[in-house]
Amino acid sequence: MGTKSFLTRARGLLRIRNQLVRECLAELLATFVMMTITLSSAAQKITFFETKGNLLTSYLGGALGVMAGIYVAGGISGAHMNPAFSLAICLIEQFPWWKFPIFVIVQTLGSFISAGAVYILYYDAIWHYSNGTLTAFGPRETASIFVTYPADYVSVANGFLDQVIGTGVLILVVMGLMDTRNKAVPKGLEPVVVALLVLSIECSMGANCGCPLNPARDIGPRLFICLAGWGLEVFSRGNGWWWVPLVAPLLGAAVGTSLYQLFVAFHYPEEDSEVLAEQGSIVLVNTTIEPDIGMSPKEKDTEETVPAGYPPPPCM
C-alpha cells in the first residue's frame, strides 16, 4: 500500500498534461532505445568479431531495435524514430507540418544521447580494438560503429541512389501496413512486421553503405563522435559522404509515399473516404489534426486527458 501511495504521489507531481511534451518525451525514449540496440550490435560486430563479417548480428540488432522502439512509444508519439517517416505522414496529411521540425530535433537528440550511452558501454572494447587511437580510417577504425559509410568501391552517386531506393521501399511498404483497406496486420503485431521489413531491406540492400535509411540515425551519432575524439574526419571519409544519409532518405520517403498513393491509395472508391479516415487509412483526405489535448468519452468521468485522435495509427 505504501509503494502504491508513493507511486500515486510521484505520478501526480511528475505527470505532464501537455500533449506535445508527452509526445516528444515518448519519441525521445523510443529513438534512444532503437539506437542503443542498433549501435550496440554494431559495436559487438566490429570490436569482438573483428573480421566485420558477421553482418547478421548488426542487421538483427537494427531490426529488433526498431521493434523495441515502436513497442515503447507507438501508442503515444507513433514512434516515428525517423525524419523520413515523419515527412511521409506529413505528405499524406496524417501529421501536422508544424510538428515535423520538432520531431526531427527530438529524434536527432535521442540518437546523440544513445551514441554517448553506447560509447560508455563499450568504452574499454573500443579503446582496446583501436589500439588507443580513435579514427575513421584504416583497418582499426571505430567510427563505423556509430555511423555509416559507403564501401570503398561505391561512389557517392551510387550511394545516394541506394538510399533513395532503400528508403522508398521501406516507406512504401509501411504505407501498405498502415492502410486499413489493404491486407491488415493483426493488432499488436505491427512492430514485429515492421522489424521483419527492416531486416529484409538490410539483408538485401545493406552491402553498399550500411543501409542507414534514417537521417537522425546518422547525424546524431556523427555529431557525438566528432565531439568525443574522432574529430572532423568523420565528415570527410567517403568523399564527404555525411550529407547523403541526411538528404537521400527524405527524397526516398517522398518517392515511396507518392508511389503508394498513385498505384494503390488513390484508387479506392470515393464513397468510402469518410470510413477510411475514421479507420486511420493512409488515403489522402482533408482531415483536421488537433494539436491540443482532447477528451475521450471514457476519460470524461476520470478527468484524465488523452491526445486528440488517440491512439495514432501504427507507425514505423
PDB file of C-alpha atoms in Angstrom:
ATOM      1  CA  MET A   1       0.000   0.000   0.000  1.00  0.00           C
ATOM      2  CA  GLY A   2       2.886   2.320   0.863  1.00  0.00           C
ATOM      3  CA  THR A   3       4.514   1.716  -2.526  1.00  0.00           C
ATOM      4  CA  LYS A   4       1.269   2.359  -4.333  1.00  0.00           C
ATOM      5  CA  SER A   5       0.765   5.569  -2.407  1.00  0.00           C
ATOM      6  CA  PHE A   6       4.299   6.710  -3.291  1.00  0.00           C
ATOM      7  CA  LEU A   7       3.774   5.949  -6.972  1.00  0.00           C
ATOM      8  CA  THR A   8       0.476   7.781  -6.948  1.00  0.00           C
ATOM      9  CA  ARG A   9       2.074  10.860  -5.409  1.00  0.00           C
ATOM     10  CA  ALA A  10       5.009  10.711  -7.812  1.00  0.00           C
ATOM     11  CA  ARG A  11       2.654  10.447 -10.766  1.00  0.00           C
ATOM     12  CA  GLY A  12       0.692  13.429  -9.532  1.00  0.00           C
ATOM     13  CA  LEU A  13       3.851  15.506  -9.258  1.00  0.00           C
ATOM     14  CA  LEU A  14       5.590  14.428 -12.460  1.00  0.00           C
ATOM     15  CA  ARG A  15       2.718  13.785 -14.861  1.00  0.00           C
ATOM     16  CA  ILE A  16       2.834  16.080 -17.898  1.00  0.00           C
ATOM     17  CA  ARG A  17      -0.511  17.082 -19.376  1.00  0.00           C
ATOM     18  CA  ASN A  18       0.742  18.932 -22.440  1.00  0.00           C
ATOM     19  CA  GLN A  19       0.278  16.678 -25.447  1.00  0.00           C
ATOM     20  CA  LEU A  20       3.295  17.902 -27.407  1.00  0.00           C
ATOM     21  CA  VAL A  21       5.663  17.480 -24.472  1.00  0.00           C
ATOM     22  CA  ARG A  22       4.351  13.966 -23.836  1.00  0.00           C
ATOM     23  CA  GLU A  23       4.851  13.036 -27.464  1.00  0.00           C
ATOM     24  CA  CYS A  24       8.371  14.466 -27.509  1.00  0.00           C
ATOM     25  CA  LEU A  25       9.366  12.559 -24.377  1.00  0.00           C
ATOM     26  CA  ALA A  26       7.984   9.323 -25.806  1.00  0.00           C
ATOM     27  CA  GLU A  27       9.676   9.924 -29.169  1.00  0.00           C
ATOM     28  CA  LEU A  28      12.973  10.677 -27.442  1.00  0.00           C
ATOM     29  CA  LEU A  29      12.815   7.450 -25.442  1.00  0.00           C
ATOM     30  CA  ALA A  30      11.757   5.340 -28.430  1.00  0.00           C
ATOM     31  CA  THR A  31      14.612   6.689 -30.564  1.00  0.00           C
ATOM     32  CA  PHE A  32      17.068   6.163 -27.716  1.00  0.00           C
ATOM     33  CA  VAL A  33      16.011   2.529 -27.299  1.00  0.00           C
ATOM     34  CA  MET A  34      16.136   1.823 -31.035  1.00  0.00           C
ATOM     35  CA  MET A  35      19.547   3.428 -31.477  1.00  0.00           C
ATOM     36  CA  THR A  36      21.077   1.882 -28.362  1.00  0.00           C
ATOM     37  CA  ILE A  37      20.244  -1.618 -29.597  1.00  0.00           C
ATOM     38  CA  THR A  38      21.328  -0.763 -33.159  1.00  0.00           C
ATOM     39  CA  LEU A  39      24.672   0.793 -32.220  1.00  0.00           C
ATOM     40  CA  SER A  40      25.444  -1.837 -29.581  1.00  0.00           C
ATOM     41  CA  SER A  41      25.046  -4.589 -32.150  1.00  0.00           C
ATOM     42  CA  ALA A  42      27.406  -2.705 -34.466  1.00  0.00           C
ATOM     43  CA  ALA A  43      29.914  -2.302 -31.632  1.00  0.00           C
ATOM     44  CA  GLN A  44      29.896  -6.042 -30.998  1.00  0.00           C
ATOM     45  CA  LYS A  45      30.280  -6.821 -34.675  1.00  0.00           C
ATOM     46  CA  ILE A  46      33.357  -4.622 -35.011  1.00  0.00           C
ATOM     47  CA  THR A  47      35.153  -4.889 -31.669  1.00  0.00           C
ATOM     48  CA  PHE A  48      34.513  -8.543 -30.851  1.00  0.00           C
ATOM     49  CA  PHE A  49      34.166 -10.292 -34.206  1.00  0.00           C
ATOM     50  CA  GLU A  50      36.968  -8.152 -35.730  1.00  0.00           C
ATOM     51  CA  THR A  51      36.558  -9.732 -39.189  1.00  0.00           C
ATOM     52  CA  LYS A  52      33.471  -7.494 -39.640  1.00  0.00           C
ATOM     53  CA  GLY A  53      31.926 -10.423 -41.433  1.00  0.00           C
ATOM     54  CA  ASN A  54      29.105 -11.150 -39.020  1.00  0.00           C
ATOM     55  CA  LEU A  55      26.653  -8.775 -40.664  1.00  0.00           C
ATOM     56  CA  LEU A  56      23.638 -10.722 -39.437  1.00  0.00           C
ATOM     57  CA  THR A  57      24.388  -9.598 -35.870  1.00  0.00           C
ATOM     58  CA  SER A  58      24.230  -5.956 -36.907  1.00  0.00           C
ATOM     59  CA  TYR A  59      21.181  -6.425 -39.137  1.00  0.00           C
ATOM     60  CA  LEU A  60      19.224  -8.227 -36.428  1.00  0.00           C
ATOM     61  CA  GLY A  61      20.165  -5.566 -33.908  1.00  0.00           C
ATOM     62  CA  GLY A  62      18.874  -2.809 -36.165  1.00  0.00           C
ATOM     63  CA  ALA A  63      15.590  -4.593 -36.900  1.00  0.00           C
ATOM     64  CA  LEU A  64      14.924  -5.587 -33.308  1.00  0.00           C
ATOM     65  CA  GLY A  65      15.803  -2.069 -32.192  1.00  0.00           C
ATOM     66  CA  VAL A  66      13.048  -0.716 -34.434  1.00  0.00           C
ATOM     67  CA  MET A  67      10.580  -3.214 -32.971  1.00  0.00           C
ATOM     68  CA  ALA A  68      11.528  -2.311 -29.403  1.00  0.00           C
ATOM     69  CA  GLY A  69      11.191   1.408 -30.081  1.00  0.00           C
ATOM     70  CA  ILE A  70       7.705   1.020 -31.542  1.00  0.00           C
ATOM     71  CA  TYR A  71       6.547  -1.028 -28.575  1.00  0.00           C
ATOM     72  CA  VAL A  72       7.944   1.595 -26.194  1.00  0.00           C
ATOM     73  CA  ALA A  73       6.148   4.640 -27.616  1.00  0.00           C
ATOM     74  CA  GLY A  74       3.947   3.629 -30.537  1.00  0.00           C
ATOM     75  CA  GLY A  75       0.754   4.483 -28.676  1.00  0.00           C
ATOM     76  CA  ILE A  76       1.950   7.922 -27.538  1.00  0.00           C
ATOM     77  CA  SER A  77       4.006   9.575 -30.258  1.00  0.00           C
ATOM     78  CA  GLY A  78       3.567   6.994 -33.002  1.00  0.00           C
ATOM     79  CA  ALA A  79       7.253   6.066 -32.569  1.00  0.00           C
ATOM     80  CA  HIS A  80       8.396   7.637 -35.819  1.00  0.00           C
ATOM     81  CA  MET A  81      12.099   7.494 -34.815  1.00  0.00           C
ATOM     82  CA  ASN A  82      12.924   8.594 -38.354  1.00  0.00           C
ATOM     83  CA  PRO A  83      12.548  12.022 -40.015  1.00  0.00           C
ATOM     84  CA  ALA A  84      11.884  10.235 -43.311  1.00  0.00           C
ATOM     85  CA  PHE A  85       8.789   8.585 -41.865  1.00  0.00           C
ATOM     86  CA  SER A  86       7.664  11.829 -40.217  1.00  0.00           C
ATOM     87  CA  LEU A  87       7.944  13.509 -43.614  1.00  0.00           C
ATOM     88  CA  ALA A  88       5.957  10.727 -45.274  1.00  0.00           C
ATOM     89  CA  ILE A  89       2.968  11.039 -42.970  1.00  0.00           C
ATOM     90  CA  CYS A  90       3.109  14.820 -43.251  1.00  0.00           C
ATOM     91  CA  LEU A  91       2.779  14.402 -47.019  1.00  0.00           C
ATOM     92  CA  ILE A  92      -0.380  12.320 -46.609  1.00  0.00           C
ATOM     93  CA  GLU A  93      -1.795  14.812 -44.087  1.00  0.00           C
ATOM     94  CA  GLN A  94      -1.761  12.394 -41.168  1.00  0.00           C
ATOM     95  CA  PHE A  95       0.713  14.521 -39.196  1.00  0.00           C
ATOM     96  CA  PRO A  96       0.833  18.329 -38.838  1.00  0.00           C
ATOM     97  CA  TRP A  97       3.709  20.056 -40.593  1.00  0.00           C
ATOM     98  CA  TRP A  98       4.437  22.297 -37.619  1.00  0.00           C
ATOM     99  CA  LYS A  99       5.418  19.224 -35.589  1.00  0.00           C
ATOM    100  CA  PHE A 100       7.840  17.953 -38.216  1.00  0.00           C
ATOM    101  CA  PRO A 101      10.919  20.051 -37.261  1.00  0.00           C
ATOM    102  CA  ILE A 102      10.232  19.425 -33.572  1.00  0.00           C
ATOM    103  CA  PHE A 103      10.193  15.654 -34.073  1.00  0.00           C
ATOM    104  CA  VAL A 104      13.354  15.816 -36.204  1.00  0.00           C
ATOM    105  CA  ILE A 105      15.195  17.622 -33.405  1.00  0.00           C
ATOM    106  CA  VAL A 106      13.911  15.159 -30.788  1.00  0.00           C
ATOM    107  CA  GLN A 107      14.877  12.142 -32.917  1.00  0.00           C
ATOM    108  CA  THR A 108      18.356  13.547 -33.534  1.00  0.00           C
ATOM    109  CA  LEU A 109      18.782  14.267 -29.820  1.00  0.00           C
ATOM    110  CA  GLY A 110      17.723  10.716 -28.952  1.00  0.00           C
ATOM    111  CA  SER A 111      20.320   9.337 -31.378  1.00  0.00           C
ATOM    112  CA  PHE A 112      23.000  11.648 -29.986  1.00  0.00           C
ATOM    113  CA  ILE A 113      22.336  10.545 -26.399  1.00  0.00           C
ATOM    114  CA  SER A 114      22.253   6.910 -27.466  1.00  0.00           C
ATOM    115  CA  ALA A 115      25.687   7.230 -29.096  1.00  0.00           C
ATOM    116  CA  GLY A 116      27.012   8.537 -25.794  1.00  0.00           C
ATOM    117  CA  ALA A 117      25.485   5.617 -23.909  1.00  0.00           C
ATOM    118  CA  VAL A 118      26.979   3.051 -26.312  1.00  0.00           C
ATOM    119  CA  TYR A 119      30.369   4.774 -26.156  1.00  0.00           C
ATOM    120  CA  ILE A 120      30.327   4.416 -22.367  1.00  0.00           C
ATOM    121  CA  LEU A 121      29.048   0.840 -22.553  1.00  0.00           C
ATOM    122  CA  TYR A 122      31.794  -0.266 -24.962  1.00  0.00           C
ATOM    123  CA  TYR A 123      34.474   2.192 -23.820  1.00  0.00           C
ATOM    124  CA  ASP A 124      37.082  -0.438 -22.966  1.00  0.00           C
ATOM    125  CA  ALA A 125      36.330  -2.539 -26.046  1.00  0.00           C
ATOM    126  CA  ILE A 126      36.590   0.465 -28.379  1.00  0.00           C
ATOM    127  CA  TRP A 127      39.924   1.604 -26.981  1.00  0.00           C
ATOM    128  CA  HIS A 128      41.314  -1.931 -26.937  1.00  0.00           C
ATOM    129  CA  TYR A 129      40.275  -2.630 -30.513  1.00  0.00           C
ATOM    130  CA  SER A 130      41.513   0.730 -31.836  1.00  0.00           C
ATOM    131  CA  ASN A 131      44.900   0.441 -30.065  1.00  0.00           C
ATOM    132  CA  GLY A 132      44.254   3.731 -28.326  1.00  0.00           C
ATOM    133  CA  THR A 133      43.515   5.764 -31.446  1.00  0.00           C
ATOM    134  CA  LEU A 134      40.028   6.934 -32.342  1.00  0.00           C
ATOM    135  CA  THR A 135      39.915   7.187 -36.115  1.00  0.00           C
ATOM    136  CA  ALA A 136      37.538   6.924 -39.053  1.00  0.00           C
ATOM    137  CA  PHE A 137      40.182   5.464 -41.383  1.00  0.00           C
ATOM    138  CA  GLY A 138      42.245   2.305 -41.502  1.00  0.00           C
ATOM    139  CA  PRO A 139      41.783  -1.343 -40.516  1.00  0.00           C
ATOM    140  CA  ARG A 140      41.187  -0.452 -36.856  1.00  0.00           C
ATOM    141  CA  GLU A 141      38.726   2.365 -37.400  1.00  0.00           C
ATOM    142  CA  THR A 142      35.811   2.542 -34.985  1.00  0.00           C
ATOM    143  CA  ALA A 143      33.717   5.381 -36.419  1.00  0.00           C
ATOM    144  CA  SER A 144      31.579   2.876 -38.344  1.00  0.00           C
ATOM    145  CA  ILE A 145      30.273   1.595 -35.010  1.00  0.00           C
ATOM    146  CA  PHE A 146      28.233   4.775 -34.819  1.00  0.00           C
ATOM    147  CA  VAL A 147      27.726   5.984 -38.399  1.00  0.00           C
ATOM    148  CA  THR A 148      27.521   4.601 -41.913  1.00  0.00           C
ATOM    149  CA  TYR A 149      29.989   4.850 -44.769  1.00  0.00           C
ATOM    150  CA  PRO A 150      29.898   3.531 -48.340  1.00  0.00           C
ATOM    151  CA  ALA A 151      32.022   0.567 -49.344  1.00  0.00           C
ATOM    152  CA  ASP A 152      35.335   1.532 -50.958  1.00  0.00           C
ATOM    153  CA  TYR A 153      34.030   0.699 -54.430  1.00  0.00           C
ATOM    154  CA  VAL A 154      30.739   2.627 -54.087  1.00  0.00           C
ATOM    155  CA  SER A 155      30.570   6.191 -55.410  1.00  0.00           C
ATOM    156  CA  VAL A 156      28.637   8.948 -53.703  1.00  0.00           C
ATOM    157  CA  ALA A 157      26.136   8.994 -56.574  1.00  0.00           C
ATOM    158  CA  ASN A 158      25.547   5.241 -56.333  1.00  0.00           C
ATOM    159  CA  GLY A 159      25.219   5.505 -52.558  1.00  0.00           C
ATOM    160  CA  PHE A 160      22.696   8.318 -52.912  1.00  0.00           C
ATOM    161  CA  LEU A 161      20.594   6.206 -55.276  1.00  0.00           C
ATOM    162  CA  ASP A 162      20.926   3.269 -52.897  1.00  0.00           C
ATOM    163  CA  GLN A 163      19.427   5.306 -50.068  1.00  0.00           C
ATOM    164  CA  VAL A 164      16.622   6.722 -52.189  1.00  0.00           C
ATOM    165  CA  ILE A 165      15.582   3.236 -53.306  1.00  0.00           C
ATOM    166  CA  GLY A 166      16.020   1.616 -49.889  1.00  0.00           C
ATOM    167  CA  THR A 167      14.072   4.273 -48.021  1.00  0.00           C
ATOM    168  CA  GLY A 168      11.472   4.389 -50.777  1.00  0.00           C
ATOM    169  CA  VAL A 169      10.825   0.655 -50.414  1.00  0.00           C
ATOM    170  CA  LEU A 170      10.693   0.989 -46.632  1.00  0.00           C
ATOM    171  CA  ILE A 171       8.129   3.798 -46.654  1.00  0.00           C
ATOM    172  CA  LEU A 172       6.074   2.277 -49.459  1.00  0.00           C
ATOM    173  CA  VAL A 173       5.605  -0.986 -47.571  1.00  0.00           C
ATOM    174  CA  VAL A 174       4.905   0.811 -44.283  1.00  0.00           C
ATOM    175  CA  MET A 175       2.177   2.747 -46.121  1.00  0.00           C
ATOM    176  CA  GLY A 176       0.617  -0.577 -47.035  1.00  0.00           C
ATOM    177  CA  LEU A 177       0.878  -1.823 -43.453  1.00  0.00           C
ATOM    178  CA  MET A 178      -0.881   1.299 -42.180  1.00  0.00           C
ATOM    179  CA  ASP A 179      -3.666   1.177 -44.755  1.00  0.00           C
ATOM    180  CA  THR A 180      -6.715  -0.490 -43.201  1.00  0.00           C
ATOM    181  CA  ARG A 181      -8.181  -1.184 -46.637  1.00  0.00           C
ATOM    182  CA  ASN A 182      -5.135  -3.240 -47.555  1.00  0.00           C
ATOM    183  CA  LYS A 183      -4.015  -6.545 -46.051  1.00  0.00           C
ATOM    184  CA  ALA A 184      -4.440  -5.953 -42.335  1.00  0.00           C
ATOM    185  CA  VAL A 185      -1.728  -6.808 -39.817  1.00  0.00           C
ATOM    186  CA  PRO A 186      -3.015  -8.474 -36.627  1.00  0.00           C
ATOM    187  CA  LYS A 187      -3.376  -5.864 -33.906  1.00  0.00           C
ATOM    188  CA  GLY A 188      -0.307  -5.661 -31.713  1.00  0.00           C
ATOM    189  CA  LEU A 189       1.985  -7.330 -34.251  1.00  0.00           C
ATOM    190  CA  GLU A 190       2.669  -4.228 -36.332  1.00  0.00           C
ATOM    191  CA  PRO A 191       6.107  -3.661 -34.713  1.00  0.00           C
ATOM    192  CA  VAL A 192       7.122  -7.255 -35.463  1.00  0.00           C
ATOM    193  CA  VAL A 193       6.117  -6.919 -39.120  1.00  0.00           C
ATOM    194  CA  VAL A 194       7.969  -3.596 -39.448  1.00  0.00           C
ATOM    195  CA  ALA A 195      11.060  -5.195 -37.869  1.00  0.00           C
ATOM    196  CA  LEU A 196      10.939  -8.009 -40.430  1.00  0.00           C
ATOM    197  CA  LEU A 197      10.603  -5.404 -43.176  1.00  0.00           C
ATOM    198  CA  VAL A 198      13.677  -3.544 -41.924  1.00  0.00           C
ATOM    199  CA  LEU A 199      15.608  -6.814 -41.662  1.00  0.00           C
ATOM    200  CA  SER A 200      14.695  -7.785 -45.223  1.00  0.00           C
ATOM    201  CA  ILE A 201      15.876  -4.412 -46.565  1.00  0.00           C
ATOM    202  CA  GLU A 202      19.129  -4.603 -44.609  1.00  0.00           C
ATOM    203  CA  CYS A 203      19.815  -8.150 -45.807  1.00  0.00           C
ATOM    204  CA  SER A 204      19.138  -7.245 -49.442  1.00  0.00           C
ATOM    205  CA  MET A 205      20.450  -3.655 -49.661  1.00  0.00           C
ATOM    206  CA  GLY A 206      22.932  -3.262 -46.819  1.00  0.00           C
ATOM    207  CA  ALA A 207      26.208  -4.024 -48.604  1.00  0.00           C
ATOM    208  CA  ASN A 208      26.645  -0.718 -50.421  1.00  0.00           C
ATOM    209  CA  CYS A 209      26.568   1.698 -47.498  1.00  0.00           C
ATOM    210  CA  GLY A 210      25.217   0.042 -44.366  1.00  0.00           C
ATOM    211  CA  CYS A 211      21.584   0.902 -45.005  1.00  0.00           C
ATOM    212  CA  PRO A 212      21.075   3.949 -42.722  1.00  0.00           C
ATOM    213  CA  LEU A 213      17.591   4.819 -44.117  1.00  0.00           C
ATOM    214  CA  ASN A 214      17.245   7.415 -41.353  1.00  0.00           C
ATOM    215  CA  PRO A 215      18.766  10.925 -41.183  1.00  0.00           C
ATOM    216  CA  ALA A 216      18.565  11.068 -37.374  1.00  0.00           C
ATOM    217  CA  ARG A 217      20.186   7.636 -37.075  1.00  0.00           C
ATOM    218  CA  ASP A 218      23.282   9.001 -38.814  1.00  0.00           C
ATOM    219  CA  ILE A 219      23.718  12.666 -37.943  1.00  0.00           C
ATOM    220  CA  GLY A 220      23.118  12.338 -34.182  1.00  0.00           C
ATOM    221  CA  PRO A 221      25.889   9.777 -33.577  1.00  0.00           C
ATOM    222  CA  ARG A 222      28.139  11.525 -36.126  1.00  0.00           C
ATOM    223  CA  LEU A 223      27.960  14.748 -34.133  1.00  0.00           C
ATOM    224  CA  PHE A 224      28.683  12.839 -30.935  1.00  0.00           C
ATOM    225  CA  ILE A 225      31.792  11.029 -32.151  1.00  0.00           C
ATOM    226  CA  CYS A 226      33.069  14.241 -33.734  1.00  0.00           C
ATOM    227  CA  LEU A 227      32.989  15.806 -30.278  1.00  0.00           C
ATOM    228  CA  ALA A 228      34.124  12.661 -28.439  1.00  0.00           C
ATOM    229  CA  GLY A 229      37.553  12.390 -30.045  1.00  0.00           C
ATOM    230  CA  TRP A 230      37.223  11.168 -33.628  1.00  0.00           C
ATOM    231  CA  GLY A 231      37.331  14.713 -34.969  1.00  0.00           C
ATOM    232  CA  LEU A 232      36.189  16.177 -38.271  1.00  0.00           C
ATOM    233  CA  GLU A 233      37.453  13.183 -40.236  1.00  0.00           C
ATOM    234  CA  VAL A 234      34.096  11.502 -39.509  1.00  0.00           C
ATOM    235  CA  PHE A 235      32.669  14.014 -42.013  1.00  0.00           C
ATOM    236  CA  SER A 236      35.447  13.783 -44.618  1.00  0.00           C
ATOM    237  CA  ARG A 237      35.598  10.000 -45.027  1.00  0.00           C
ATOM    238  CA  GLY A 238      33.839   8.605 -48.089  1.00  0.00           C
ATOM    239  CA  ASN A 239      34.379  11.764 -50.182  1.00  0.00           C
ATOM    240  CA  GLY A 240      32.186  13.796 -47.870  1.00  0.00           C
ATOM    241  CA  TRP A 241      29.565  11.067 -47.554  1.00  0.00           C
ATOM    242  CA  TRP A 242      27.943  12.537 -44.434  1.00  0.00           C
ATOM    243  CA  TRP A 243      25.274  14.555 -46.270  1.00  0.00           C
ATOM    244  CA  VAL A 244      23.904  11.558 -48.218  1.00  0.00           C
ATOM    245  CA  PRO A 245      22.179   9.846 -45.229  1.00  0.00           C
ATOM    246  CA  LEU A 246      20.585  13.218 -44.462  1.00  0.00           C
ATOM    247  CA  VAL A 247      19.139  14.055 -47.863  1.00  0.00           C
ATOM    248  CA  ALA A 248      18.614  10.776 -49.734  1.00  0.00           C
ATOM    249  CA  PRO A 249      16.231   9.139 -47.191  1.00  0.00           C
ATOM    250  CA  LEU A 250      13.974  12.206 -47.261  1.00  0.00           C
ATOM    251  CA  LEU A 251      13.800  12.044 -51.039  1.00  0.00           C
ATOM    252  CA  GLY A 252      13.201   8.304 -50.844  1.00  0.00           C
ATOM    253  CA  ALA A 253      10.350   8.847 -48.381  1.00  0.00           C
ATOM    254  CA  ALA A 254       8.684  11.275 -50.795  1.00  0.00           C
ATOM    255  CA  VAL A 255       9.113   8.801 -53.658  1.00  0.00           C
ATOM    256  CA  GLY A 256       7.756   5.842 -51.676  1.00  0.00           C
ATOM    257  CA  THR A 257       4.767   7.827 -50.433  1.00  0.00           C
ATOM    258  CA  SER A 258       3.944   9.068 -53.925  1.00  0.00           C
ATOM    259  CA  LEU A 259       4.181   5.599 -55.444  1.00  0.00           C
ATOM    260  CA  TYR A 260       1.789   4.087 -52.908  1.00  0.00           C
ATOM    261  CA  GLN A 261      -0.685   6.904 -53.398  1.00  0.00           C
ATOM    262  CA  LEU A 262      -0.519   6.712 -57.196  1.00  0.00           C
ATOM    263  CA  PHE A 263      -0.680   2.933 -57.503  1.00  0.00           C
ATOM    264  CA  VAL A 264      -2.942   1.981 -54.576  1.00  0.00           C
ATOM    265  CA  ALA A 265      -4.451   4.581 -52.283  1.00  0.00           C
ATOM    266  CA  PHE A 266      -5.924   6.948 -54.866  1.00  0.00           C
ATOM    267  CA  HIS A 267      -7.999   4.182 -56.402  1.00  0.00           C
ATOM    268  CA  TYR A 268     -10.289   3.314 -53.502  1.00  0.00           C
ATOM    269  CA  PRO A 269     -13.977   4.151 -54.055  1.00  0.00           C
ATOM    270  CA  GLU A 270     -14.667   7.786 -53.181  1.00  0.00           C
ATOM    271  CA  GLU A 271     -17.759   6.923 -51.150  1.00  0.00           C
ATOM    272  CA  ASP A 272     -15.521   5.079 -48.667  1.00  0.00           C
ATOM    273  CA  SER A 273     -13.313   8.090 -47.918  1.00  0.00           C
ATOM    274  CA  GLU A 274     -15.045   9.041 -44.659  1.00  0.00           C
ATOM    275  CA  VAL A 275     -14.934   5.476 -43.372  1.00  0.00           C
ATOM    276  CA  LEU A 276     -11.275   5.188 -44.315  1.00  0.00           C
ATOM    277  CA  ALA A 277     -10.445   8.402 -42.493  1.00  0.00           C
ATOM    278  CA  GLU A 278     -12.112   7.129 -39.328  1.00  0.00           C
ATOM    279  CA  GLN A 279     -10.215   3.838 -39.564  1.00  0.00           C
ATOM    280  CA  GLY A 280      -6.877   5.581 -39.933  1.00  0.00           C
ATOM    281  CA  SER A 281      -6.372   4.769 -43.603  1.00  0.00           C
ATOM    282  CA  ILE A 282      -3.470   6.490 -45.292  1.00  0.00           C
ATOM    283  CA  VAL A 283      -5.681   7.544 -48.204  1.00  0.00           C
ATOM    284  CA  LEU A 284      -5.080  11.240 -48.777  1.00  0.00           C
ATOM    285  CA  VAL A 285      -8.040  13.032 -47.235  1.00  0.00           C
ATOM    286  CA  ASN A 286      -8.557  16.505 -45.811  1.00  0.00           C
ATOM    287  CA  THR A 287      -8.719  15.962 -42.080  1.00  0.00           C
ATOM    288  CA  THR A 288      -8.053  18.410 -39.291  1.00  0.00           C
ATOM    289  CA  ILE A 289      -5.428  17.276 -36.831  1.00  0.00           C
ATOM    290  CA  GLU A 290      -5.959  18.861 -33.443  1.00  0.00           C
ATOM    291  CA  PRO A 291      -2.666  19.790 -31.792  1.00  0.00           C
ATOM    292  CA  ASP A 292      -4.144  20.192 -28.329  1.00  0.00           C
ATOM    293  CA  ILE A 293      -5.472  17.827 -25.744  1.00  0.00           C
ATOM    294  CA  GLY A 294      -8.877  16.241 -26.227  1.00  0.00           C
ATOM    295  CA  MET A 295     -11.115  14.174 -24.017  1.00  0.00           C
ATOM    296  CA  SER A 296     -12.292  10.680 -24.812  1.00  0.00           C
ATOM    297  CA  PRO A 297     -15.750   9.631 -23.599  1.00  0.00           C
ATOM    298  CA  LYS A 298     -14.146   7.035 -21.364  1.00  0.00           C
ATOM    299  CA  GLU A 299     -11.947   9.572 -19.631  1.00  0.00           C
ATOM    300  CA  LYS A 300     -14.503  12.314 -19.103  1.00  0.00           C
ATOM    301  CA  ASP A 301     -15.530  10.542 -15.922  1.00  0.00           C
ATOM    302  CA  THR A 302     -11.949  10.180 -14.669  1.00  0.00           C
ATOM    303  CA  GLU A 303     -10.927  13.707 -15.748  1.00  0.00           C
ATOM    304  CA  GLU A 304      -7.818  12.343 -17.446  1.00  0.00           C
ATOM    305  CA  THR A 305      -6.752  13.590 -20.826  1.00  0.00           C
ATOM    306  CA  VAL A 306      -5.595  11.878 -23.964  1.00  0.00           C
ATOM    307  CA  PRO A 307      -4.288  13.322 -27.223  1.00  0.00           C
ATOM    308  CA  ALA A 308      -6.913  14.140 -29.811  1.00  0.00           C
ATOM    309  CA  GLY A 309      -7.109  11.333 -32.327  1.00  0.00           C
ATOM    310  CA  TYR A 310      -5.556   8.879 -29.863  1.00  0.00           C
ATOM    311  CA  PRO A 311      -4.326   6.286 -30.484  1.00  0.00           C
ATOM    312  CA  PRO A 312      -2.311   7.170 -33.590  1.00  0.00           C
ATOM    313  CA  PRO A 313      -2.108   4.682 -36.469  1.00  0.00           C
ATOM    314  CA  PRO A 314       0.618   2.006 -36.359  1.00  0.00           C
ATOM    315  CA  CYS A 315       3.861   3.694 -37.260  1.00  0.00           C
ATOM    316  CA  MET A 316       7.464   2.885 -38.144  1.00  0.00           C
TER     317      MET A 316
END
